[in-house]
Short mmCIF file of C-alpha atoms in Angstrom, two decimals:
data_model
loop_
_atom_site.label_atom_id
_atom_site.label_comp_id
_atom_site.label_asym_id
_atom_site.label_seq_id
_atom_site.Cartn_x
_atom_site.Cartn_y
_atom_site.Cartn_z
CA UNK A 1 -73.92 -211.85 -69.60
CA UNK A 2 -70.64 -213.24 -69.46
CA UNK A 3 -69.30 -213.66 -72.79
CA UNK A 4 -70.38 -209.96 -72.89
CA UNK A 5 -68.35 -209.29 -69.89
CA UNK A 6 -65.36 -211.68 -71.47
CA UNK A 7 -65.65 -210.07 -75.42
CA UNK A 8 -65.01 -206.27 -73.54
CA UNK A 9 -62.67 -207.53 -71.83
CA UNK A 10 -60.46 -208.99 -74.79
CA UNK A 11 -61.21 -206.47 -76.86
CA UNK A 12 -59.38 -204.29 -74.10
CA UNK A 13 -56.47 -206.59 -74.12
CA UNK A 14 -56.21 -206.16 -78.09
CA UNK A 15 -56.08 -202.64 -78.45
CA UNK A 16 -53.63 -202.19 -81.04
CA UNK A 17 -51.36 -199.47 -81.91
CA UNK A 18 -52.38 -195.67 -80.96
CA UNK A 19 -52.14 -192.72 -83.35
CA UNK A 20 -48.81 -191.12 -83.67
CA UNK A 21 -48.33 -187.87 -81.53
CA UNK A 22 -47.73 -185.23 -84.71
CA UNK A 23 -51.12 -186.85 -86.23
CA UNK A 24 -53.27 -183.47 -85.79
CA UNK A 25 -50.57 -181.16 -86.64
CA UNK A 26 -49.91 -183.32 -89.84
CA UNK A 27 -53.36 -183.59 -90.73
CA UNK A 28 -54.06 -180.03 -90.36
CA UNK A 29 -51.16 -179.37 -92.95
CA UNK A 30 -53.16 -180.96 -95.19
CA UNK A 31 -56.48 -180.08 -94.44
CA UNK A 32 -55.02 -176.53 -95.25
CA UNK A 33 -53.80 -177.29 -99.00
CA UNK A 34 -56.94 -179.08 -99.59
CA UNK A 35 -59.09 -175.44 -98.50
CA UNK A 36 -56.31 -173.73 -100.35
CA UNK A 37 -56.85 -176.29 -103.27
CA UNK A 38 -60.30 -176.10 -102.89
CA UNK A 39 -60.76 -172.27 -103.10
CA UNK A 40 -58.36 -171.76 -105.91
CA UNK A 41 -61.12 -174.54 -108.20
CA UNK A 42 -64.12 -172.64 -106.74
CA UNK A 43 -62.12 -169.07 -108.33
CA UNK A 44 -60.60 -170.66 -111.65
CA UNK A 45 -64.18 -172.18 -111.82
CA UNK A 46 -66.01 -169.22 -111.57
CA UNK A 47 -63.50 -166.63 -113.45
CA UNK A 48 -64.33 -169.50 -116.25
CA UNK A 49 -67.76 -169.15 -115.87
CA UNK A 50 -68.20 -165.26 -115.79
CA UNK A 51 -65.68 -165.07 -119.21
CA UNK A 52 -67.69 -167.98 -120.64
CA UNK A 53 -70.93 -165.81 -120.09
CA UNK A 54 -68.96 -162.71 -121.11
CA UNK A 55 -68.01 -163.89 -124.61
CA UNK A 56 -71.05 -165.26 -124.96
CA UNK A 57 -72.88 -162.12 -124.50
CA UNK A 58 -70.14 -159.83 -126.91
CA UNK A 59 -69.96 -162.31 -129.45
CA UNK A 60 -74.47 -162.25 -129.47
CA UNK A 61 -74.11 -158.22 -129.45
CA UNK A 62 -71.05 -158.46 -132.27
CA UNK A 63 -73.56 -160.45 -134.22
CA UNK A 64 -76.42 -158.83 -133.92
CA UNK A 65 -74.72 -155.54 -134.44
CA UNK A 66 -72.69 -156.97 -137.82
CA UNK A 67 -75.16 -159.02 -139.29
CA UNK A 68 -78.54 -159.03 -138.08
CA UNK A 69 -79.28 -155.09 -137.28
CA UNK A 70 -77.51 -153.90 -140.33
CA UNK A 71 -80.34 -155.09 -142.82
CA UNK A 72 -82.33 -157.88 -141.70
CA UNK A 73 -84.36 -156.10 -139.27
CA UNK A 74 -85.35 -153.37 -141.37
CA UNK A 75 -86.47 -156.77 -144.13
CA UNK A 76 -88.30 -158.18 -141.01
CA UNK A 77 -90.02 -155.58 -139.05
CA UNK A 78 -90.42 -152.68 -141.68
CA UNK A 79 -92.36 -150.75 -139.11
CA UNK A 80 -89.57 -150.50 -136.73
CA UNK A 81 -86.32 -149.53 -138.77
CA UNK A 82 -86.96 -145.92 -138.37
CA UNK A 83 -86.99 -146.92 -134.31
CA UNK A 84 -83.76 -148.55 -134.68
CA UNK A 85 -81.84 -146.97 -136.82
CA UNK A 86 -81.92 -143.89 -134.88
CA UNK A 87 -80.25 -145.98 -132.26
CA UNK A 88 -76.84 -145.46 -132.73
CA UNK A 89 -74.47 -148.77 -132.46
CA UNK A 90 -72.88 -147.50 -129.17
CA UNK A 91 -75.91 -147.12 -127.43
CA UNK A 92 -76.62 -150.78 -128.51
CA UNK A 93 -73.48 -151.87 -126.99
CA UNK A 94 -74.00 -150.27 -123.68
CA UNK A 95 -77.57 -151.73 -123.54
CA UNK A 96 -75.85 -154.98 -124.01
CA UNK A 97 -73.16 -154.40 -121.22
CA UNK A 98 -75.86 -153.02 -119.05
CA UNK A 99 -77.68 -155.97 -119.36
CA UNK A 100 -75.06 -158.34 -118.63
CA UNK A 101 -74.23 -156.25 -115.32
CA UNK A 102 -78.07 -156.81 -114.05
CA UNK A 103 -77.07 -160.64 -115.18
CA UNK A 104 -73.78 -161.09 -113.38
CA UNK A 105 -76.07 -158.86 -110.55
CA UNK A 106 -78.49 -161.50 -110.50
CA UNK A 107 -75.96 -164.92 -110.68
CA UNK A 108 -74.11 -163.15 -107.63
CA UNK A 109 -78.12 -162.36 -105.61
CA UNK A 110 -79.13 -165.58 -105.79
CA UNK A 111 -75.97 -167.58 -105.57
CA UNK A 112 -75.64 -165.95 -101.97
CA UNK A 113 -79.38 -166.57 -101.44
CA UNK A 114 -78.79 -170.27 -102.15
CA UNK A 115 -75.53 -170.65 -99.99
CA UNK A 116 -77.54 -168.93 -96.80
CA UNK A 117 -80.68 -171.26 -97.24
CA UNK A 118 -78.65 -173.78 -97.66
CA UNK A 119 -76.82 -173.17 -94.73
CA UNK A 120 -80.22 -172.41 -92.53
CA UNK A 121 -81.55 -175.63 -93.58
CA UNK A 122 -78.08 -177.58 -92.33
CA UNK A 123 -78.70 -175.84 -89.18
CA UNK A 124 -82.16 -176.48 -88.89
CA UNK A 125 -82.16 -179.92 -89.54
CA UNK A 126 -80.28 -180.82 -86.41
CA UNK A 127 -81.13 -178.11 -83.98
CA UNK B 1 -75.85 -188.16 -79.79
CA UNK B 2 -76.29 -185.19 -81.69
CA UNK B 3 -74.41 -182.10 -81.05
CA UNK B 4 -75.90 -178.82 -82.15
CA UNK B 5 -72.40 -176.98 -81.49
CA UNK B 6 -70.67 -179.79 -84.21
CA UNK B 7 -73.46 -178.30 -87.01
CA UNK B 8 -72.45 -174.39 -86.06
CA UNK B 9 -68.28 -175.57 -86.24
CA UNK B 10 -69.04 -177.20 -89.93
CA UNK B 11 -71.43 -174.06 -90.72
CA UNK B 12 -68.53 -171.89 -90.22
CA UNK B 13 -65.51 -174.49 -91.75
CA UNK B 14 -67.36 -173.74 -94.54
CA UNK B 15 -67.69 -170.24 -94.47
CA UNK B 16 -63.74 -170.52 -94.12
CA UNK B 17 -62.55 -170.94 -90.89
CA UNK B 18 -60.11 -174.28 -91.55
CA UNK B 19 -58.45 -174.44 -88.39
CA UNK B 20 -61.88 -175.43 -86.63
CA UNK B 21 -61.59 -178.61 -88.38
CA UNK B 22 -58.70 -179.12 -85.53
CA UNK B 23 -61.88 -179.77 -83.34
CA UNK B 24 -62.99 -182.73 -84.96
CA UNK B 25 -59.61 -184.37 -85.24
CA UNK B 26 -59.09 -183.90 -81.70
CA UNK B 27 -62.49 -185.29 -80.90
CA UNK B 28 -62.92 -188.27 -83.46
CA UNK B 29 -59.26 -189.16 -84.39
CA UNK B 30 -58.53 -191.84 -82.09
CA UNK B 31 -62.29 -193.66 -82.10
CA UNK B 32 -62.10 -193.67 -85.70
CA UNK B 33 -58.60 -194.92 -85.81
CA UNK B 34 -59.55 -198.35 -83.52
CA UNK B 35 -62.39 -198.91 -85.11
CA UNK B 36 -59.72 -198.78 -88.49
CA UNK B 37 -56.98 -200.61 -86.69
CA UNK B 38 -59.88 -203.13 -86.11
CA UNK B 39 -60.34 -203.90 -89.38
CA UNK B 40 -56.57 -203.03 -90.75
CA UNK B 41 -54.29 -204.49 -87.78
CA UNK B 42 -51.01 -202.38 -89.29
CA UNK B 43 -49.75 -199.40 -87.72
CA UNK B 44 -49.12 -197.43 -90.90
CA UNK B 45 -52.16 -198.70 -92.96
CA UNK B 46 -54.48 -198.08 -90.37
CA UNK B 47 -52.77 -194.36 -89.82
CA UNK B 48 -53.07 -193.30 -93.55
CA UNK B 49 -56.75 -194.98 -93.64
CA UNK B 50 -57.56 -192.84 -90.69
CA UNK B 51 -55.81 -189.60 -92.91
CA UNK B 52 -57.86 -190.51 -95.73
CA UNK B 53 -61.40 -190.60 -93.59
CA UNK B 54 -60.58 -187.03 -92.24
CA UNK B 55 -59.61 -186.00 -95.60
CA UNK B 56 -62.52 -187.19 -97.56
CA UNK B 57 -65.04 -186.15 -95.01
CA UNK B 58 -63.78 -182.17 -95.14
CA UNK B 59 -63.55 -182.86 -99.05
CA UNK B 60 -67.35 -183.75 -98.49
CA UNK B 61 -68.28 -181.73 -95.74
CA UNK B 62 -70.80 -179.48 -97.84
CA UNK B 63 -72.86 -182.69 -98.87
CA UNK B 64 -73.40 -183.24 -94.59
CA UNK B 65 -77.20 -182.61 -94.86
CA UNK B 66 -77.48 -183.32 -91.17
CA UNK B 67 -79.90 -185.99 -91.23
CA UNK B 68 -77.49 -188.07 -88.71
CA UNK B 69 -74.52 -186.85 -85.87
CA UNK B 70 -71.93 -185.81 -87.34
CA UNK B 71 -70.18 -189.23 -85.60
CA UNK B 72 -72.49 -191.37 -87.76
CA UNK B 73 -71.46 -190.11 -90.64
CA UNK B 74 -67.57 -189.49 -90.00
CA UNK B 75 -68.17 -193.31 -89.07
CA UNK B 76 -69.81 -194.51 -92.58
CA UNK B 77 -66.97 -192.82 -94.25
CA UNK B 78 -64.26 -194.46 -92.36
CA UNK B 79 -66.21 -198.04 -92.56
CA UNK B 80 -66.43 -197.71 -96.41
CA UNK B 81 -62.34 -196.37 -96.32
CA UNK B 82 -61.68 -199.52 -94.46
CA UNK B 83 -63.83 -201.94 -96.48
CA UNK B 84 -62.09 -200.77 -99.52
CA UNK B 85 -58.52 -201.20 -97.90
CA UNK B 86 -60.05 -204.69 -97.57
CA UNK B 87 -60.88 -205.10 -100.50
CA UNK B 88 -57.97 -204.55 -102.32
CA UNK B 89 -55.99 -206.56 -99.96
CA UNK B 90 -58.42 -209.44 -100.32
CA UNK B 91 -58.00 -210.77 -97.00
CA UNK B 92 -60.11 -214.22 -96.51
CA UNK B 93 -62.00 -214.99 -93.45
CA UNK B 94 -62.96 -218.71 -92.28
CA UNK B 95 -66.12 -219.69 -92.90
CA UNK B 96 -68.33 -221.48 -90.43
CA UNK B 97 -71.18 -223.78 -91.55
CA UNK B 98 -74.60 -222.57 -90.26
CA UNK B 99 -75.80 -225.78 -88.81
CA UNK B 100 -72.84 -225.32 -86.06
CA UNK B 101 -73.96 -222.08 -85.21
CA UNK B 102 -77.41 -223.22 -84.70
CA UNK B 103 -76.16 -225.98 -82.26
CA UNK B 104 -74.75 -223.06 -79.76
CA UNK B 105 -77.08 -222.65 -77.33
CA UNK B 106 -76.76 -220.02 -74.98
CA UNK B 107 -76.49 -221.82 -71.60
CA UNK B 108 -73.32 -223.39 -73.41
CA UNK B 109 -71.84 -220.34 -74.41
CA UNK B 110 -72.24 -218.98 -70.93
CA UNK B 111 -70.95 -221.96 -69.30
CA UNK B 112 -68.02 -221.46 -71.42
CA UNK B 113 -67.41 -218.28 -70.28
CA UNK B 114 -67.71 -218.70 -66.83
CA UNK B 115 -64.27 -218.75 -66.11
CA UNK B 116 -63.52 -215.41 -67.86
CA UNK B 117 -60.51 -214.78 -65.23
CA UNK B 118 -59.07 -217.56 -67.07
CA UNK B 119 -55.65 -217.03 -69.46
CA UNK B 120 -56.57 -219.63 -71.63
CA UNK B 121 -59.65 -218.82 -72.25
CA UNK B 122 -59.09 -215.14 -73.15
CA UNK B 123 -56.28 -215.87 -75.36
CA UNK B 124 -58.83 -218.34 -77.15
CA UNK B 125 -61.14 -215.49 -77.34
CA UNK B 126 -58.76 -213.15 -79.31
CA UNK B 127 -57.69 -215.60 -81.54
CA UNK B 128 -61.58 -215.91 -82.16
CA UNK B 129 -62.32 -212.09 -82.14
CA UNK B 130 -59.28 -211.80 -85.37
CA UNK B 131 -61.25 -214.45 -87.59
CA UNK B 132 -64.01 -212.45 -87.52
CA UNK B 133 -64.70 -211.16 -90.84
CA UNK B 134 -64.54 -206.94 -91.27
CA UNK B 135 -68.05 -206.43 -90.54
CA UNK B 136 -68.73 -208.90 -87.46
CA UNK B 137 -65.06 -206.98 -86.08
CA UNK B 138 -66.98 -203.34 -86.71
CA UNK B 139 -69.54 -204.25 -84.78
CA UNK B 140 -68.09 -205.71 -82.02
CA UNK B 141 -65.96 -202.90 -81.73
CA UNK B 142 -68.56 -200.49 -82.18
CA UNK B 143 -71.33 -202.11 -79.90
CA UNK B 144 -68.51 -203.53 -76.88
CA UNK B 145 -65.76 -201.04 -77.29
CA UNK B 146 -67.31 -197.37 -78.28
CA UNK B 147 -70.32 -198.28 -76.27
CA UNK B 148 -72.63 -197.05 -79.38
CA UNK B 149 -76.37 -198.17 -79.11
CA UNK B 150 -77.99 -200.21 -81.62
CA UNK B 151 -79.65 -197.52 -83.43
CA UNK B 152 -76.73 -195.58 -84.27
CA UNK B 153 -74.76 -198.85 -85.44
CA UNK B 154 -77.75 -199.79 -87.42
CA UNK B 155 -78.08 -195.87 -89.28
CA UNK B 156 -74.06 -196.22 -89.76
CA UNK B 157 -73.99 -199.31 -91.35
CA UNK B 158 -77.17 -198.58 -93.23
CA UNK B 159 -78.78 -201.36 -92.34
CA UNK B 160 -81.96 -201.78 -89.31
CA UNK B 161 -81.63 -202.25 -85.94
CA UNK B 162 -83.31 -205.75 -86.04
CA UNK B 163 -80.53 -206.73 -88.05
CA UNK B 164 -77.91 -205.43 -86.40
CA UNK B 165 -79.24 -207.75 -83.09
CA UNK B 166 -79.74 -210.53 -85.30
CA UNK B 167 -76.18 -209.81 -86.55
CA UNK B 168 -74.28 -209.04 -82.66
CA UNK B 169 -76.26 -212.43 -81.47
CA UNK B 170 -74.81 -214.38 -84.30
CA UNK B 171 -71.79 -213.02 -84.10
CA UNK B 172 -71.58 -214.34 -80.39
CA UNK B 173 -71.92 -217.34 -81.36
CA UNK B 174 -69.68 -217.13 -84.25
CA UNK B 175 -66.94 -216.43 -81.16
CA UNK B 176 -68.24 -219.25 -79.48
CA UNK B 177 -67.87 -221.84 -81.86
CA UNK B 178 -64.38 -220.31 -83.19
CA UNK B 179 -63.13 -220.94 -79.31
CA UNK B 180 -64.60 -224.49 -79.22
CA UNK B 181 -63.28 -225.40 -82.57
#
Protein backbone atom coordinates (compact mmCIF):
# COMPACT_ATOMS: atom_id res chain seq x y z
CA UNK A 1 0.00 0.00 0.00
CA UNK A 2 1.37 3.25 -0.55
CA UNK A 3 0.62 5.43 2.24
CA UNK A 4 2.17 2.39 4.06
CA UNK A 5 5.18 2.66 1.95
CA UNK A 6 5.02 6.78 2.38
CA UNK A 7 4.20 6.69 6.57
CA UNK A 8 7.77 4.32 6.86
CA UNK A 9 9.24 6.35 4.94
CA UNK A 10 8.58 9.70 6.96
CA UNK A 11 8.80 8.19 9.94
CA UNK A 12 12.51 7.46 8.77
CA UNK A 13 13.00 11.02 7.88
CA UNK A 14 11.80 12.06 11.55
CA UNK A 15 13.92 10.12 13.61
CA UNK A 16 14.77 12.38 16.26
CA UNK A 17 17.60 12.65 18.54
CA UNK A 18 19.68 9.32 19.51
CA UNK A 19 20.69 8.37 23.06
CA UNK A 20 23.76 9.95 24.38
CA UNK A 21 26.99 7.74 24.16
CA UNK A 22 27.72 7.46 28.27
CA UNK A 23 23.83 6.36 28.52
CA UNK A 24 24.68 2.58 29.64
CA UNK A 25 27.55 3.42 31.72
CA UNK A 26 25.33 6.12 33.49
CA UNK A 27 22.50 3.97 33.85
CA UNK A 28 24.39 1.17 35.23
CA UNK A 29 25.66 3.64 38.02
CA UNK A 30 22.42 3.76 39.03
CA UNK A 31 21.07 0.55 38.55
CA UNK A 32 23.91 -0.31 41.12
CA UNK A 33 22.70 2.11 44.09
CA UNK A 34 19.26 1.03 43.47
CA UNK A 35 20.54 -3.09 44.15
CA UNK A 36 22.68 -1.55 46.81
CA UNK A 37 19.52 0.43 48.04
CA UNK A 38 17.51 -2.35 47.53
CA UNK A 39 19.49 -4.97 49.57
CA UNK A 40 20.24 -2.71 52.45
CA UNK A 41 15.73 -2.44 52.84
CA UNK A 42 15.52 -6.23 52.28
CA UNK A 43 18.41 -6.47 55.57
CA UNK A 44 17.06 -3.45 57.78
CA UNK A 45 13.67 -5.13 56.90
CA UNK A 46 14.40 -8.37 58.00
CA UNK A 47 16.89 -7.55 61.11
CA UNK A 48 13.40 -5.64 62.05
CA UNK A 49 11.49 -8.50 61.62
CA UNK A 50 13.65 -11.22 63.44
CA UNK A 51 14.03 -8.51 66.69
CA UNK A 52 10.30 -7.83 66.34
CA UNK A 53 9.71 -11.71 66.67
CA UNK A 54 12.53 -11.86 69.25
CA UNK A 55 10.98 -9.45 71.77
CA UNK A 56 7.96 -10.78 71.16
CA UNK A 57 8.89 -14.17 72.17
CA UNK A 58 11.14 -12.87 75.60
CA UNK A 59 8.67 -10.51 76.59
CA UNK A 60 5.70 -13.89 76.28
CA UNK A 61 8.45 -16.08 78.28
CA UNK A 62 9.17 -12.88 80.85
CA UNK A 63 5.45 -12.99 81.36
CA UNK A 64 4.68 -16.17 81.67
CA UNK A 65 7.65 -16.78 83.88
CA UNK A 66 6.71 -13.45 86.27
CA UNK A 67 3.18 -13.63 86.33
CA UNK A 68 1.42 -16.47 85.01
CA UNK A 69 3.71 -19.65 86.20
CA UNK A 70 4.37 -18.20 89.57
CA UNK A 71 0.71 -18.89 90.92
CA UNK A 72 -1.88 -18.98 88.42
CA UNK A 73 -1.11 -22.25 87.03
CA UNK A 74 -0.94 -24.06 90.12
CA UNK A 75 -4.95 -22.05 90.75
CA UNK A 76 -5.75 -23.42 87.20
CA UNK A 77 -4.47 -26.83 86.65
CA UNK A 78 -4.02 -28.15 90.33
CA UNK A 79 -3.05 -31.49 88.90
CA UNK A 80 -0.05 -30.23 87.18
CA UNK A 81 1.87 -27.84 89.68
CA UNK A 82 3.85 -30.62 91.07
CA UNK A 83 4.89 -31.18 87.06
CA UNK A 84 5.87 -27.68 86.83
CA UNK A 85 7.24 -26.62 89.61
CA UNK A 86 9.91 -29.10 89.44
CA UNK A 87 10.80 -27.31 86.27
CA UNK A 88 13.20 -24.96 87.20
CA UNK A 89 12.83 -21.26 85.52
CA UNK A 90 16.04 -21.77 83.42
CA UNK A 91 14.99 -24.75 81.86
CA UNK A 92 11.79 -22.74 80.94
CA UNK A 93 13.83 -20.17 79.33
CA UNK A 94 15.85 -22.46 77.21
CA UNK A 95 12.62 -24.26 76.09
CA UNK A 96 11.55 -20.87 75.03
CA UNK A 97 14.86 -20.00 73.10
CA UNK A 98 14.82 -23.45 71.69
CA UNK A 99 11.65 -22.92 70.37
CA UNK A 100 12.22 -19.74 68.77
CA UNK A 101 15.43 -21.32 67.00
CA UNK A 102 13.06 -24.18 65.32
CA UNK A 103 10.88 -20.80 64.49
CA UNK A 104 13.53 -18.58 62.97
CA UNK A 105 14.57 -22.42 61.43
CA UNK A 106 11.33 -22.63 59.90
CA UNK A 107 10.82 -18.62 58.57
CA UNK A 108 14.41 -19.17 56.95
CA UNK A 109 13.07 -23.20 55.27
CA UNK A 110 10.32 -21.93 53.76
CA UNK A 111 11.27 -18.43 52.83
CA UNK A 112 13.99 -20.18 50.54
CA UNK A 113 11.34 -22.74 49.49
CA UNK A 114 9.13 -19.84 48.32
CA UNK A 115 11.96 -17.79 46.52
CA UNK A 116 13.01 -21.22 44.45
CA UNK A 117 9.29 -22.01 43.42
CA UNK A 118 8.90 -18.86 42.71
CA UNK A 119 11.72 -18.69 40.61
CA UNK A 120 10.83 -22.29 38.81
CA UNK A 121 7.51 -21.03 38.04
CA UNK A 122 9.12 -17.61 36.26
CA UNK A 123 11.10 -20.01 34.34
CA UNK A 124 8.53 -22.26 33.51
CA UNK A 125 6.11 -19.99 32.37
CA UNK A 126 8.10 -18.91 29.36
CA UNK A 127 10.22 -21.87 28.53
CA UNK B 1 9.23 -13.01 20.35
CA UNK B 2 9.99 -14.62 23.43
CA UNK B 3 13.43 -15.28 24.55
CA UNK B 4 14.02 -18.07 27.00
CA UNK B 5 17.76 -16.79 27.61
CA UNK B 6 16.04 -13.02 28.72
CA UNK B 7 13.95 -15.22 31.65
CA UNK B 8 17.45 -17.12 32.84
CA UNK B 9 19.41 -13.25 32.74
CA UNK B 10 16.37 -11.79 35.07
CA UNK B 11 16.40 -15.26 37.12
CA UNK B 12 19.89 -14.57 37.98
CA UNK B 13 19.66 -10.32 38.27
CA UNK B 14 17.73 -11.37 40.91
CA UNK B 15 19.71 -13.77 42.55
CA UNK B 16 22.32 -10.76 42.42
CA UNK B 17 24.18 -10.51 39.51
CA UNK B 18 23.45 -6.49 38.62
CA UNK B 19 25.77 -6.04 35.94
CA UNK B 20 23.60 -8.48 33.66
CA UNK B 21 21.09 -5.84 33.63
CA UNK B 22 23.87 -4.18 31.13
CA UNK B 23 22.26 -6.75 28.66
CA UNK B 24 19.02 -5.32 28.52
CA UNK B 25 20.13 -1.73 28.22
CA UNK B 26 22.23 -2.63 25.43
CA UNK B 27 19.43 -4.52 23.78
CA UNK B 28 16.23 -2.31 24.50
CA UNK B 29 17.73 1.20 25.15
CA UNK B 30 17.50 2.73 21.90
CA UNK B 31 13.87 1.06 20.71
CA UNK B 32 12.50 2.21 23.84
CA UNK B 33 14.01 5.60 23.60
CA UNK B 34 12.19 6.34 19.84
CA UNK B 35 9.29 5.02 20.72
CA UNK B 36 9.75 7.86 23.92
CA UNK B 37 11.19 10.51 21.68
CA UNK B 38 7.93 9.73 19.71
CA UNK B 39 5.78 10.77 22.12
CA UNK B 40 8.27 13.42 24.03
CA UNK B 41 10.10 15.17 20.92
CA UNK B 42 12.97 16.74 23.53
CA UNK B 43 16.31 15.43 23.74
CA UNK B 44 16.64 15.58 27.51
CA UNK B 45 12.98 14.67 28.43
CA UNK B 46 12.90 11.85 26.31
CA UNK B 47 16.57 10.70 27.80
CA UNK B 48 15.49 10.88 31.54
CA UNK B 49 11.96 9.19 30.49
CA UNK B 50 13.97 6.46 28.93
CA UNK B 51 16.24 6.41 32.58
CA UNK B 52 13.13 6.23 34.42
CA UNK B 53 11.60 3.06 32.24
CA UNK B 54 14.93 1.12 32.90
CA UNK B 55 14.82 2.15 36.40
CA UNK B 56 11.34 1.26 37.28
CA UNK B 57 11.36 -1.95 35.38
CA UNK B 58 14.62 -3.41 37.56
CA UNK B 59 12.73 -1.73 40.62
CA UNK B 60 9.88 -4.16 39.40
CA UNK B 61 11.66 -6.85 37.94
CA UNK B 62 10.51 -9.51 40.67
CA UNK B 63 6.72 -8.79 39.82
CA UNK B 64 7.78 -10.05 35.80
CA UNK B 65 5.54 -13.18 36.04
CA UNK B 66 6.44 -13.99 32.47
CA UNK B 67 3.14 -14.15 31.02
CA UNK B 68 4.50 -11.79 28.00
CA UNK B 69 8.41 -11.12 26.37
CA UNK B 70 10.17 -9.42 28.36
CA UNK B 71 9.93 -6.52 25.31
CA UNK B 72 6.16 -6.33 25.94
CA UNK B 73 6.44 -5.53 29.14
CA UNK B 74 9.68 -3.20 29.20
CA UNK B 75 7.30 -1.58 26.46
CA UNK B 76 4.00 -1.08 28.78
CA UNK B 77 6.25 0.46 31.29
CA UNK B 78 7.82 2.95 29.05
CA UNK B 79 4.21 3.73 27.30
CA UNK B 80 2.67 4.44 30.79
CA UNK B 81 6.27 6.64 31.69
CA UNK B 82 5.52 8.53 28.58
CA UNK B 83 1.74 8.97 28.97
CA UNK B 84 2.37 10.39 32.31
CA UNK B 85 5.15 12.85 30.98
CA UNK B 86 2.10 13.75 28.85
CA UNK B 87 0.08 14.21 31.13
CA UNK B 88 1.60 16.54 33.20
CA UNK B 89 2.64 18.57 30.32
CA UNK B 90 -0.91 18.62 29.02
CA UNK B 91 -0.08 18.82 25.52
CA UNK B 92 -3.43 19.21 23.23
CA UNK B 93 -3.90 17.43 20.05
CA UNK B 94 -6.36 18.65 17.13
CA UNK B 95 -9.33 17.07 16.94
CA UNK B 96 -10.89 15.83 13.74
CA UNK B 97 -14.68 15.43 13.36
CA UNK B 98 -15.66 11.79 12.56
CA UNK B 99 -17.86 12.45 9.64
CA UNK B 100 -14.47 13.60 7.71
CA UNK B 101 -12.85 10.56 8.48
CA UNK B 102 -15.64 8.55 7.21
CA UNK B 103 -15.52 10.48 3.83
CA UNK B 104 -11.73 9.04 3.21
CA UNK B 105 -12.02 6.39 1.13
CA UNK B 106 -9.20 4.37 0.42
CA UNK B 107 -8.74 4.72 -3.38
CA UNK B 108 -8.36 8.54 -2.34
CA UNK B 109 -5.88 8.06 0.15
CA UNK B 110 -3.87 5.96 -2.23
CA UNK B 111 -4.19 8.28 -5.02
CA UNK B 112 -2.81 10.74 -2.70
CA UNK B 113 0.05 8.94 -2.07
CA UNK B 114 1.01 8.01 -5.29
CA UNK B 115 3.57 10.40 -5.67
CA UNK B 116 5.42 9.41 -2.45
CA UNK B 117 8.90 10.52 -4.18
CA UNK B 118 7.37 13.80 -3.84
CA UNK B 119 8.99 16.69 -1.24
CA UNK B 120 5.86 18.19 -0.72
CA UNK B 121 4.06 15.59 -0.02
CA UNK B 122 6.35 14.02 2.62
CA UNK B 123 6.85 17.16 4.40
CA UNK B 124 2.88 17.27 4.52
CA UNK B 125 3.03 13.87 5.92
CA UNK B 126 5.25 14.76 8.96
CA UNK B 127 3.52 17.67 9.77
CA UNK B 128 0.48 15.14 9.85
CA UNK B 129 2.37 12.26 11.66
CA UNK B 130 3.24 15.25 14.83
CA UNK B 131 -0.63 16.02 15.31
CA UNK B 132 -1.20 12.73 16.01
CA UNK B 133 -2.23 12.36 19.47
CA UNK B 134 0.32 10.03 21.94
CA UNK B 135 -1.39 6.91 21.28
CA UNK B 136 -2.10 7.04 17.34
CA UNK B 137 2.09 8.22 17.38
CA UNK B 138 2.82 4.75 19.57
CA UNK B 139 1.35 2.86 17.25
CA UNK B 140 2.55 4.06 14.24
CA UNK B 141 5.84 3.85 15.55
CA UNK B 142 5.42 0.58 16.93
CA UNK B 143 3.52 -1.13 13.93
CA UNK B 144 5.76 0.99 10.83
CA UNK B 145 8.97 1.63 12.63
CA UNK B 146 9.80 -1.48 15.18
CA UNK B 147 8.07 -3.72 12.75
CA UNK B 148 6.01 -5.32 15.87
CA UNK B 149 2.93 -7.49 14.79
CA UNK B 150 -0.45 -6.75 15.84
CA UNK B 151 -0.63 -9.12 18.60
CA UNK B 152 2.17 -7.89 20.51
CA UNK B 153 0.96 -4.11 20.07
CA UNK B 154 -2.43 -5.21 21.09
CA UNK B 155 -0.98 -7.32 24.60
CA UNK B 156 1.28 -3.99 25.17
CA UNK B 157 -1.26 -1.61 25.02
CA UNK B 158 -3.69 -3.90 26.77
CA UNK B 159 -6.12 -3.65 24.50
CA UNK B 160 -7.25 -6.60 21.41
CA UNK B 161 -5.93 -7.01 18.29
CA UNK B 162 -9.26 -6.10 16.52
CA UNK B 163 -8.85 -2.87 17.99
CA UNK B 164 -5.62 -2.18 17.41
CA UNK B 165 -6.58 -2.68 13.29
CA UNK B 166 -9.55 -0.74 13.80
CA UNK B 167 -7.26 1.81 15.52
CA UNK B 168 -3.89 1.67 12.68
CA UNK B 169 -6.83 1.94 9.82
CA UNK B 170 -8.24 4.98 11.42
CA UNK B 171 -5.31 6.35 12.16
CA UNK B 172 -4.46 6.27 8.31
CA UNK B 173 -6.95 8.11 7.64
CA UNK B 174 -6.53 10.45 10.43
CA UNK B 175 -2.99 11.20 8.30
CA UNK B 176 -4.91 11.49 5.36
CA UNK B 177 -7.26 13.99 6.17
CA UNK B 178 -4.54 16.03 8.36
CA UNK B 179 -2.50 16.26 4.77
CA UNK B 180 -5.64 17.31 2.84
CA UNK B 181 -6.72 19.77 5.39
Amino acid sequence: MNQDKAIIKALKSMEGPTLSDDFSSGMMNRIYLVAAKKKRRMYIGTLCLISTVSLGMISMAVYLLRDYLSDKLTFHLPSLASLVESVSRYGFGFYIAFLTFILIALDYYFRSAWQKHKNENLGHSNL
Amino acid sequence: MENPDEIIYIKRILNGETNLYSLFLERYSRTIHSLIVRIIPSKEEAEELTQDTFLKAFRKLDTFKGDCSFSTWLFRIAYNTAISATRKKKIIFPLIDDTMLENASEELMDTVFDEDDNEHRLQQLEEAITKLNVEEKTLITLYYTDGKPVAEIAEMLQQTSDNIKIKLFRIRKKIYVLMTK
